[in-house]
mmCIF file of C-alpha atoms in Angstrom:
data_model
loop_
_atom_site.group_PDB
_atom_site.id
_atom_site.type_symbol
_atom_site.label_atom_id
_atom_site.label_comp_id
_atom_site.label_asym_id
_atom_site.label_seq_id
_atom_site.Cartn_x
_atom_site.Cartn_y
_atom_site.Cartn_z
ATOM 1 C CA MET A 29 1.432 43.227 4.742
ATOM 2 C CA SER A 30 -0.605 42.517 1.695
ATOM 3 C CA ARG A 31 0.825 39.050 1.407
ATOM 4 C CA GLN A 32 -2.484 37.375 2.133
ATOM 5 C CA VAL A 33 -3.351 37.386 -1.490
ATOM 6 C CA ALA A 34 -5.817 34.656 -2.077
ATOM 7 C CA ARG A 35 -8.413 35.871 0.380
ATOM 8 C CA GLY A 36 -10.529 37.328 -2.337
ATOM 9 C CA VAL A 37 -10.460 34.183 -4.409
ATOM 10 C CA ASP A 38 -13.532 32.021 -4.369
ATOM 11 C CA THR A 39 -12.103 28.849 -2.885
ATOM 12 C CA LYS A 40 -15.294 26.943 -3.533
ATOM 13 C CA LYS A 41 -14.893 27.595 -7.203
ATOM 14 C CA ILE A 42 -11.248 26.611 -7.110
ATOM 15 C CA SER A 43 -12.028 23.335 -5.427
ATOM 16 C CA SER A 44 -14.440 22.328 -8.139
ATOM 17 C CA GLU A 45 -11.770 23.320 -10.622
ATOM 18 C CA LEU A 46 -9.349 21.209 -8.645
ATOM 19 C CA PHE A 47 -11.622 18.250 -9.132
ATOM 20 C CA ALA A 48 -11.943 18.870 -12.852
ATOM 21 C CA LEU A 49 -8.211 19.392 -13.259
ATOM 22 C CA THR A 50 -7.299 16.280 -11.320
ATOM 23 C CA TYR A 51 -9.719 14.198 -13.312
ATOM 24 C CA GLY A 52 -8.427 15.731 -16.526
ATOM 25 C CA SER A 53 -4.841 14.852 -15.653
ATOM 26 C CA ILE A 54 -5.857 11.292 -14.925
ATOM 27 C CA VAL A 55 -7.588 10.961 -18.279
ATOM 28 C CA ALA A 56 -4.621 12.564 -20.037
ATOM 29 C CA GLN A 57 -2.275 10.077 -18.399
ATOM 30 C CA LEU A 58 -4.500 7.160 -19.388
ATOM 31 C CA VAL A 59 -4.570 8.438 -22.944
ATOM 32 C CA ASN A 60 -0.781 8.266 -22.844
ATOM 33 C CA ASP A 61 -0.748 4.802 -21.376
ATOM 34 C CA TYR A 62 -3.355 3.072 -23.496
ATOM 35 C CA GLU A 63 -3.645 3.215 -27.243
ATOM 36 C CA GLU A 64 -7.294 2.340 -27.791
ATOM 37 C CA ASP A 65 -10.110 4.645 -26.741
ATOM 38 C CA ASP A 66 -12.108 1.570 -25.769
ATOM 39 C CA GLU A 67 -9.437 0.562 -23.310
ATOM 40 C CA ILE A 68 -9.408 4.047 -21.780
ATOM 41 C CA ASN A 69 -13.203 3.972 -21.484
ATOM 42 C CA LYS A 70 -12.910 0.636 -19.745
ATOM 43 C CA GLN A 71 -10.361 1.947 -17.260
ATOM 44 C CA LEU A 72 -12.489 5.004 -16.490
ATOM 45 C CA ASP A 73 -15.541 2.832 -16.056
ATOM 46 C CA LYS A 74 -13.633 0.587 -13.693
ATOM 47 C CA MET A 75 -12.449 3.546 -11.627
ATOM 48 C CA GLY A 76 -16.008 4.777 -11.461
ATOM 49 C CA TYR A 77 -17.324 1.375 -10.460
ATOM 50 C CA ASN A 78 -14.829 1.147 -7.605
ATOM 51 C CA ILE A 79 -15.785 4.624 -6.450
ATOM 52 C CA GLY A 80 -19.482 3.843 -6.800
ATOM 53 C CA ILE A 81 -19.466 0.718 -4.672
ATOM 54 C CA ARG A 82 -17.871 2.675 -1.849
ATOM 55 C CA ILE A 83 -19.524 6.036 -2.193
ATOM 56 C CA ILE A 84 -22.990 4.517 -1.905
ATOM 57 C CA GLU A 85 -22.246 3.932 1.778
ATOM 58 C CA ASP A 86 -21.369 7.550 2.268
ATOM 59 C CA PHE A 87 -24.456 8.547 0.346
ATOM 60 C CA LEU A 88 -26.859 6.386 2.346
ATOM 61 C CA ALA A 89 -25.305 7.440 5.628
ATOM 62 C CA ARG A 90 -25.492 11.129 4.867
ATOM 63 C CA SER A 91 -28.809 11.305 3.061
ATOM 64 C CA GLY A 92 -30.713 8.876 5.276
ATOM 65 C CA ILE A 93 -32.643 7.634 2.273
ATOM 66 C CA GLY A 94 -34.221 4.205 2.449
ATOM 67 C CA ARG A 95 -35.152 1.694 -0.218
ATOM 68 C CA CYS A 96 -36.766 2.852 -3.431
ATOM 69 C CA THR A 97 -40.050 1.265 -4.358
ATOM 70 C CA ASP A 98 -39.672 1.652 -8.095
ATOM 71 C CA PHE A 99 -37.235 2.711 -10.777
ATOM 72 C CA ARG A 100 -38.835 6.145 -11.135
ATOM 73 C CA GLU A 101 -38.071 6.919 -7.541
ATOM 74 C CA THR A 102 -34.516 5.690 -8.063
ATOM 75 C CA ALA A 103 -34.160 8.060 -10.998
ATOM 76 C CA ASP A 104 -35.376 10.995 -8.939
ATOM 77 C CA ILE A 105 -33.006 10.273 -6.101
ATOM 78 C CA ILE A 106 -30.043 9.866 -8.433
ATOM 79 C CA SER A 107 -30.610 13.210 -10.072
ATOM 80 C CA LYS A 108 -31.973 15.340 -7.234
ATOM 81 C CA VAL A 109 -30.032 13.987 -4.276
ATOM 82 C CA ALA A 110 -26.942 12.080 -5.404
ATOM 83 C CA PHE A 111 -25.789 14.305 -8.255
ATOM 84 C CA LYS A 112 -26.626 17.350 -6.166
ATOM 85 C CA MET A 113 -24.619 16.100 -3.214
ATOM 86 C CA PHE A 114 -21.530 14.964 -5.057
ATOM 87 C CA LEU A 115 -21.243 17.152 -8.126
ATOM 88 C CA GLY A 116 -23.514 20.060 -7.311
ATOM 89 C CA ILE A 117 -25.714 19.626 -10.355
ATOM 90 C CA THR A 118 -29.235 18.308 -10.897
ATOM 91 C CA PRO A 119 -29.612 16.484 -14.206
ATOM 92 C CA VAL A 120 -33.040 16.346 -15.817
ATOM 93 C CA VAL A 121 -34.715 12.933 -15.832
ATOM 94 C CA THR A 122 -36.462 12.299 -19.120
ATOM 95 C CA ASN A 123 -37.116 9.995 -22.093
ATOM 96 C CA TRP A 124 -38.755 7.201 -20.141
ATOM 97 C CA SER A 125 -39.283 4.008 -22.072
ATOM 98 C CA SER A 126 -42.899 2.804 -22.190
ATOM 99 C CA THR A 127 -42.062 -0.102 -19.904
ATOM 100 C CA GLY A 128 -40.571 2.230 -17.327
ATOM 101 C CA ASP A 129 -37.224 0.472 -17.134
ATOM 102 C CA GLU A 130 -35.111 2.950 -19.079
ATOM 103 C CA PHE A 131 -34.531 6.671 -18.725
ATOM 104 C CA SER A 132 -32.062 9.387 -19.597
ATOM 105 C CA LEU A 133 -30.242 11.935 -17.502
ATOM 106 C CA LEU A 134 -29.607 15.215 -19.260
ATOM 107 C CA ILE A 135 -26.593 17.161 -18.045
ATOM 108 C CA GLU A 136 -26.189 20.683 -19.277
ATOM 109 C CA ASN A 137 -22.895 21.704 -17.752
ATOM 110 C CA ASN A 138 -20.834 18.725 -16.822
ATOM 111 C CA PRO A 139 -18.451 19.786 -14.031
ATOM 112 C CA LEU A 140 -15.839 17.273 -15.165
ATOM 113 C CA THR A 141 -15.398 18.818 -18.575
ATOM 114 C CA GLU A 142 -14.790 22.395 -17.570
ATOM 115 C CA PHE A 143 -11.442 22.808 -19.316
ATOM 116 C CA VAL A 144 -11.720 20.057 -21.874
ATOM 117 C CA GLU A 145 -11.586 19.851 -25.612
ATOM 118 C CA LEU A 146 -11.478 16.463 -27.268
ATOM 119 C CA PRO A 147 -8.921 16.079 -30.032
ATOM 120 C CA ASP A 148 -10.249 14.687 -33.313
ATOM 121 C CA ASN A 149 -8.398 11.406 -33.052
ATOM 122 C CA HIS A 150 -10.259 10.389 -29.903
ATOM 123 C CA SER A 151 -13.775 10.258 -31.248
ATOM 124 C CA GLN A 152 -14.538 7.050 -29.355
ATOM 125 C CA LEU A 153 -13.386 8.361 -26.001
ATOM 126 C CA ASN A 154 -16.144 8.864 -23.437
ATOM 127 C CA TYR A 155 -14.373 11.455 -21.366
ATOM 128 C CA SER A 156 -16.762 11.354 -18.422
ATOM 129 C CA ASN A 157 -17.178 7.597 -18.452
ATOM 130 C CA ILE A 158 -16.306 7.497 -14.764
ATOM 131 C CA ILE A 159 -19.845 8.756 -14.025
ATOM 132 C CA CYS A 160 -21.353 5.709 -15.746
ATOM 133 C CA GLY A 161 -19.154 3.364 -13.763
ATOM 134 C CA ALA A 162 -19.960 5.123 -10.514
ATOM 135 C CA MET A 163 -23.713 4.869 -11.043
ATOM 136 C CA ARG A 164 -23.485 1.226 -12.037
ATOM 137 C CA GLY A 165 -21.353 0.398 -8.990
ATOM 138 C CA ALA A 166 -23.501 2.329 -6.552
ATOM 139 C CA LEU A 167 -26.756 0.827 -7.842
ATOM 140 C CA GLU A 168 -25.297 -2.660 -7.733
ATOM 141 C CA MET A 169 -24.763 -2.222 -4.008
ATOM 142 C CA VAL A 170 -28.501 -1.590 -3.591
ATOM 143 C CA GLN A 171 -29.248 -4.708 -5.621
ATOM 144 C CA LEU A 172 -30.051 -3.093 -8.924
ATOM 145 C CA ASP A 173 -28.330 -4.428 -12.005
ATOM 146 C CA VAL A 174 -28.271 -1.472 -14.369
ATOM 147 C CA SER A 175 -26.572 -0.668 -17.678
ATOM 148 C CA VAL A 176 -25.305 2.884 -18.068
ATOM 149 C CA TRP A 177 -23.983 4.492 -21.236
ATOM 150 C CA PHE A 178 -23.504 7.787 -23.028
ATOM 151 C CA VAL A 179 -25.981 8.675 -25.752
ATOM 152 C CA GLN A 180 -24.903 12.244 -26.394
ATOM 153 C CA ASP A 181 -21.870 14.169 -25.263
ATOM 154 C CA GLN A 182 -21.301 17.906 -25.435
ATOM 155 C CA LEU A 183 -17.608 17.241 -25.919
ATOM 156 C CA LYS A 184 -18.453 15.523 -29.177
ATOM 157 C CA GLY A 185 -20.497 18.426 -30.477
ATOM 158 C CA ASP A 186 -23.932 17.443 -29.181
ATOM 159 C CA ASN A 187 -26.143 20.096 -27.639
ATOM 160 C CA ILE A 188 -26.443 18.278 -24.368
ATOM 161 C CA THR A 189 -24.881 15.420 -22.491
ATOM 162 C CA GLU A 190 -27.243 12.485 -22.194
ATOM 163 C CA ILE A 191 -26.617 9.416 -20.072
ATOM 164 C CA ARG A 192 -28.960 6.475 -20.476
ATOM 165 C CA LEU A 193 -29.783 4.045 -17.673
ATOM 166 C CA LYS A 194 -31.426 0.702 -18.247
ATOM 167 C CA PHE A 195 -32.739 -1.509 -15.475
ATOM 168 C CA ASN A 196 -31.744 -5.125 -16.146
ATOM 169 C CA LYS A 197 -32.748 -7.053 -13.090
ATOM 170 C CA ARG A 198 -32.947 -7.103 -9.343
ATOM 171 C CA LEU A 199 -30.033 -8.816 -7.696
ATOM 172 C CA GLU A 200 -31.195 -11.342 -5.144
ATOM 173 C CA ASP A 201 -29.958 -11.398 -1.609
ATOM 174 C CA ALA A 202 -26.981 -13.685 -1.617
ATOM 175 C CA LEU A 203 -24.925 -14.960 1.235
ATOM 176 C CA PRO A 204 -21.221 -14.295 0.997
ATOM 177 C CA PRO A 205 -19.308 -17.345 -0.205
ATOM 178 C CA GLY A 206 -18.343 -19.738 2.534
ATOM 179 C CA GLU A 207 -21.315 -18.989 4.772
ATOM 180 C CA ASP A 208 -24.349 -21.149 5.173
ATOM 181 C CA MET B 23 -18.982 22.216 -6.339
ATOM 182 C CA ALA B 24 -17.567 18.744 -6.142
ATOM 183 C CA ASP B 25 -17.789 16.935 -2.868
ATOM 184 C CA GLU B 26 -14.758 16.332 -0.665
ATOM 185 C CA VAL B 27 -15.497 12.660 -0.156
ATOM 186 C CA LEU B 28 -15.752 12.202 -3.883
ATOM 187 C CA TYR B 29 -12.352 13.838 -4.312
ATOM 188 C CA ASP B 30 -10.799 11.508 -1.748
ATOM 189 C CA PHE B 31 -12.217 8.483 -3.518
ATOM 190 C CA LEU B 32 -11.005 9.806 -6.837
ATOM 191 C CA LEU B 33 -7.474 10.169 -5.487
ATOM 192 C CA LEU B 34 -7.477 6.700 -3.956
ATOM 193 C CA GLU B 35 -8.773 5.215 -7.173
ATOM 194 C CA MET B 36 -6.256 7.192 -9.197
ATOM 195 C CA VAL B 37 -3.424 5.611 -7.236
ATOM 196 C CA ASP B 38 -4.728 2.099 -7.902
ATOM 197 C CA THR B 39 -5.316 2.767 -11.577
ATOM 198 C CA MET B 40 -1.906 4.304 -12.138
ATOM 199 C CA LEU B 41 -0.155 1.469 -10.352
ATOM 200 C CA GLN B 42 -1.608 -0.891 -12.936
ATOM 201 C CA THR B 43 -0.315 0.990 -15.940
ATOM 202 C CA ASP B 44 3.213 -0.313 -15.724
ATOM 203 C CA LEU B 45 5.020 -3.264 -14.207
ATOM 204 C CA ASP B 46 7.756 -1.098 -12.803
ATOM 205 C CA LYS B 47 6.517 0.430 -9.573
ATOM 206 C CA ASP B 48 8.929 3.345 -9.760
ATOM 207 C CA ILE B 49 7.579 4.365 -13.133
ATOM 208 C CA CYS B 50 4.049 4.278 -11.729
ATOM 209 C CA LEU B 51 5.059 6.426 -8.793
ATOM 210 C CA SER B 52 6.670 8.950 -11.079
ATOM 211 C CA LYS B 53 3.479 9.055 -13.132
ATOM 212 C CA LEU B 54 1.528 9.866 -9.994
ATOM 213 C CA GLU B 55 4.035 12.524 -9.148
ATOM 214 C CA LEU B 56 3.705 13.979 -12.623
ATOM 215 C CA LEU B 57 -0.087 14.025 -12.270
ATOM 216 C CA GLY B 58 0.323 16.021 -9.082
ATOM 217 C CA PHE B 59 2.770 18.330 -10.791
ATOM 218 C CA ARG B 60 0.262 19.213 -13.510
ATOM 219 C CA VAL B 61 -2.534 19.815 -11.046
ATOM 220 C CA GLY B 62 -0.395 21.878 -8.665
ATOM 221 C CA HIS B 63 0.951 23.906 -11.534
ATOM 222 C CA SER B 64 -2.467 24.882 -12.837
ATOM 223 C CA ILE B 65 -4.102 25.428 -9.448
ATOM 224 C CA VAL B 66 -1.452 27.954 -8.455
ATOM 225 C CA GLU B 67 -2.034 29.758 -11.676
ATOM 226 C CA ARG B 68 -5.736 30.118 -10.881
ATOM 227 C CA LEU B 69 -5.102 31.066 -7.259
ATOM 228 C CA THR B 70 -2.548 33.793 -7.849
ATOM 229 C CA LYS B 71 -3.954 35.426 -10.910
ATOM 230 C CA ASP B 72 -4.828 38.642 -9.088
ATOM 231 C CA SER B 73 -2.050 38.698 -6.548
ATOM 232 C CA PRO B 74 1.027 40.923 -6.513
ATOM 233 C CA ARG B 75 4.459 39.448 -7.059
ATOM 234 C CA PHE B 76 5.898 37.584 -4.110
ATOM 235 C CA LYS B 77 9.071 39.077 -2.691
ATOM 236 C CA GLU B 78 10.859 36.146 -1.166
ATOM 237 C CA GLU B 79 11.000 32.407 -1.223
ATOM 238 C CA LEU B 80 9.631 32.299 2.292
ATOM 239 C CA ASP B 81 6.526 34.200 1.209
ATOM 240 C CA ILE B 82 5.950 31.652 -1.492
ATOM 241 C CA MET B 83 6.337 28.831 1.002
ATOM 242 C CA LYS B 84 3.860 30.492 3.343
ATOM 243 C CA PHE B 85 1.462 30.788 0.461
ATOM 244 C CA ILE B 86 1.848 27.083 -0.276
ATOM 245 C CA CYS B 87 1.279 26.173 3.359
ATOM 246 C CA LYS B 88 -1.761 28.384 3.817
ATOM 247 C CA ASP B 89 -3.759 29.195 0.732
ATOM 248 C CA PHE B 90 -2.695 26.435 -1.593
ATOM 249 C CA TRP B 91 -3.020 23.683 0.983
ATOM 250 C CA SER B 92 -6.402 24.959 2.173
ATOM 251 C CA VAL B 93 -7.787 24.672 -1.309
ATOM 252 C CA LEU B 94 -6.469 21.162 -1.700
ATOM 253 C CA PHE B 95 -7.002 19.648 1.711
ATOM 254 C CA LYS B 96 -9.248 22.124 3.566
ATOM 255 C CA LYS B 97 -6.601 22.909 6.170
ATOM 256 C CA GLN B 98 -3.272 24.620 6.499
ATOM 257 C CA ILE B 99 0.039 22.860 6.897
ATOM 258 C CA ASP B 100 0.705 22.536 10.614
ATOM 259 C CA ASN B 101 4.354 23.409 10.702
ATOM 260 C CA LEU B 102 6.890 24.988 8.381
ATOM 261 C CA ARG B 103 10.597 24.845 9.054
ATOM 262 C CA THR B 104 13.607 25.853 7.060
ATOM 263 C CA ASN B 105 17.388 25.900 7.404
ATOM 264 C CA HIS B 106 17.503 29.091 5.301
ATOM 265 C CA GLN B 107 19.697 27.283 2.801
ATOM 266 C CA GLY B 108 17.072 26.032 0.466
ATOM 267 C CA ILE B 109 15.586 23.225 2.499
ATOM 268 C CA PHE B 110 12.059 23.470 3.810
ATOM 269 C CA VAL B 111 10.135 20.938 5.833
ATOM 270 C CA LEU B 112 6.356 21.041 5.795
ATOM 271 C CA GLN B 113 4.735 19.005 8.492
ATOM 272 C CA GLU B 114 1.194 17.712 8.375
ATOM 273 C CA ASN B 115 0.038 16.281 11.696
ATOM 274 C CA LYS B 116 -3.019 14.696 10.190
ATOM 275 C CA PHE B 117 -2.748 14.291 6.465
ATOM 276 C CA ARG B 118 -6.222 13.589 5.119
ATOM 277 C CA LEU B 119 -5.355 10.784 2.735
ATOM 278 C CA LEU B 120 -3.406 8.929 5.408
ATOM 279 C CA ALA B 121 -5.894 9.667 8.155
ATOM 280 C CA LEU B 122 -8.415 7.610 6.216
ATOM 281 C CA MET B 123 -6.140 4.613 6.537
ATOM 282 C CA SER B 124 -4.550 4.341 9.896
ATOM 283 C CA ASN B 125 -3.357 6.099 13.008
ATOM 284 C CA SER B 126 -0.534 3.786 13.848
ATOM 285 C CA LYS B 127 2.240 2.008 12.009
ATOM 286 C CA GLN B 128 -0.283 -0.303 10.411
ATOM 287 C CA TYR B 129 -0.265 -0.107 6.591
ATOM 288 C CA LEU B 130 2.847 2.062 6.747
ATOM 289 C CA GLU B 131 4.281 0.238 3.748
ATOM 290 C CA HIS B 132 1.410 1.544 1.621
ATOM 291 C CA ALA B 133 1.932 5.190 2.495
ATOM 292 C CA PRO B 134 4.489 6.088 -0.226
ATOM 293 C CA LYS B 135 2.125 5.491 -3.123
ATOM 294 C CA TYR B 136 -0.408 7.889 -1.674
ATOM 295 C CA LEU B 137 2.221 10.557 -1.136
ATOM 296 C CA ALA B 138 3.638 10.710 -4.656
ATOM 297 C CA PHE B 139 0.694 12.802 -5.827
ATOM 298 C CA PRO B 140 0.895 15.440 -3.055
ATOM 299 C CA CYS B 141 4.672 15.688 -3.538
ATOM 300 C CA GLY B 142 4.020 16.450 -7.174
ATOM 301 C CA LEU B 143 1.406 19.022 -6.180
ATOM 302 C CA ILE B 144 3.962 20.969 -4.183
ATOM 303 C CA ARG B 145 6.657 20.657 -6.828
ATOM 304 C CA GLY B 146 4.246 21.777 -9.548
ATOM 305 C CA ALA B 147 3.098 24.740 -7.501
ATOM 306 C CA LEU B 148 6.676 25.843 -6.897
ATOM 307 C CA ALA B 149 7.551 25.347 -10.530
ATOM 308 C CA ASN B 150 4.887 27.846 -11.475
ATOM 309 C CA PHE B 151 6.602 30.345 -9.164
ATOM 310 C CA GLY B 152 9.810 29.688 -11.050
ATOM 311 C CA ILE B 153 11.352 27.542 -8.349
ATOM 312 C CA LEU B 154 12.881 24.217 -9.266
ATOM 313 C CA SER B 155 12.758 21.744 -6.428
ATOM 314 C CA ILE B 156 12.830 18.161 -5.310
ATOM 315 C CA VAL B 157 10.018 17.181 -2.981
ATOM 316 C CA THR B 158 10.035 14.022 -0.928
ATOM 317 C CA ALA B 159 7.673 12.776 1.745
ATOM 318 C CA ASP B 160 8.478 10.981 4.906
ATOM 319 C CA VAL B 161 6.145 9.126 7.247
ATOM 320 C CA SER B 162 7.173 7.368 10.402
ATOM 321 C CA ILE B 163 3.782 7.069 11.987
ATOM 322 C CA MET B 164 0.488 7.696 10.258
ATOM 323 C CA PRO B 165 -1.183 10.091 9.715
ATOM 324 C CA LEU B 166 1.752 12.408 10.458
ATOM 325 C CA CYS B 167 3.681 13.238 7.366
ATOM 326 C CA LYS B 168 6.599 15.498 6.507
ATOM 327 C CA PHE B 169 7.257 16.920 3.085
ATOM 328 C CA GLN B 170 10.828 17.928 2.489
ATOM 329 C CA ILE B 171 11.481 20.488 -0.195
ATOM 330 C CA GLN B 172 14.955 20.903 -1.555
ATOM 331 C CA ILE B 173 15.326 23.948 -3.730
ATOM 332 C CA GLN B 174 17.567 23.551 -6.749
ATOM 333 C CA ARG B 175 19.840 26.503 -7.363
ATOM 334 C CA THR B 176 21.170 26.821 -10.838
#
């Protein structure tokens, strides 16, 4: 009779754990497969990029957001809408460069790193590098060429996780190859 | 709370990434299965931490079909059958990962690589209940999919 055991369990919580655990297993497997941290970072970035270029469609369709007029607006939408929608967190936008083309996202509790401790011999590994790739990929699809990298990482003993975004250039409308 | 769409994309991307780690496709598939095993193993641990001991194998299977599957794929398994001799068949009429791809025989040849991970999930979950098993998946038309569980008696 009392077989229905998991009713009391918060399934929402479990599903975010599921995400963290799945991601963790993927990273662990990549650590097994590749020797250099740089190579692992590259793979994670690539995965993120591929996710980013597709998830932007889902994002635009669901949020109904139009074009941004400047990079500050882009920053706001990334933190308040996109991060909120996909990861359930709202990073703080800060540290603007004087020219307005660079800013940082501060993440206090990164949902990907819930069960993670980095071993000492992987000091170069950017565990959550997939986020950088995803932002780069998604922004590329709205014609923004952006560099994304980690400045601080809580996994490496910093107080906060800081991701830096730098606007490089606007990508011009281009016709697909083979069409005139 | 991570988004469902994001999880789907992560799984799809995981399959592609893992398939590039080795030239031998079978090795890649077993890596994906192992990934699933780890995840299934730990999720069951979190899900059952406050639950009483399960009496029978069938109870465990029901748990897998209902609670476990709902956490993973937001629905229950549609059909559970068994021959009462250690073989169970779990049928999914609309398996989410396959439903994204096709509802016919198109792309059928790609189905196995997306099923290695869920097979591992089930095997890992059972392993945490102390049940050794072999789990295989079978698709004849997408997105319907059958997972066959063969329990290993020692």
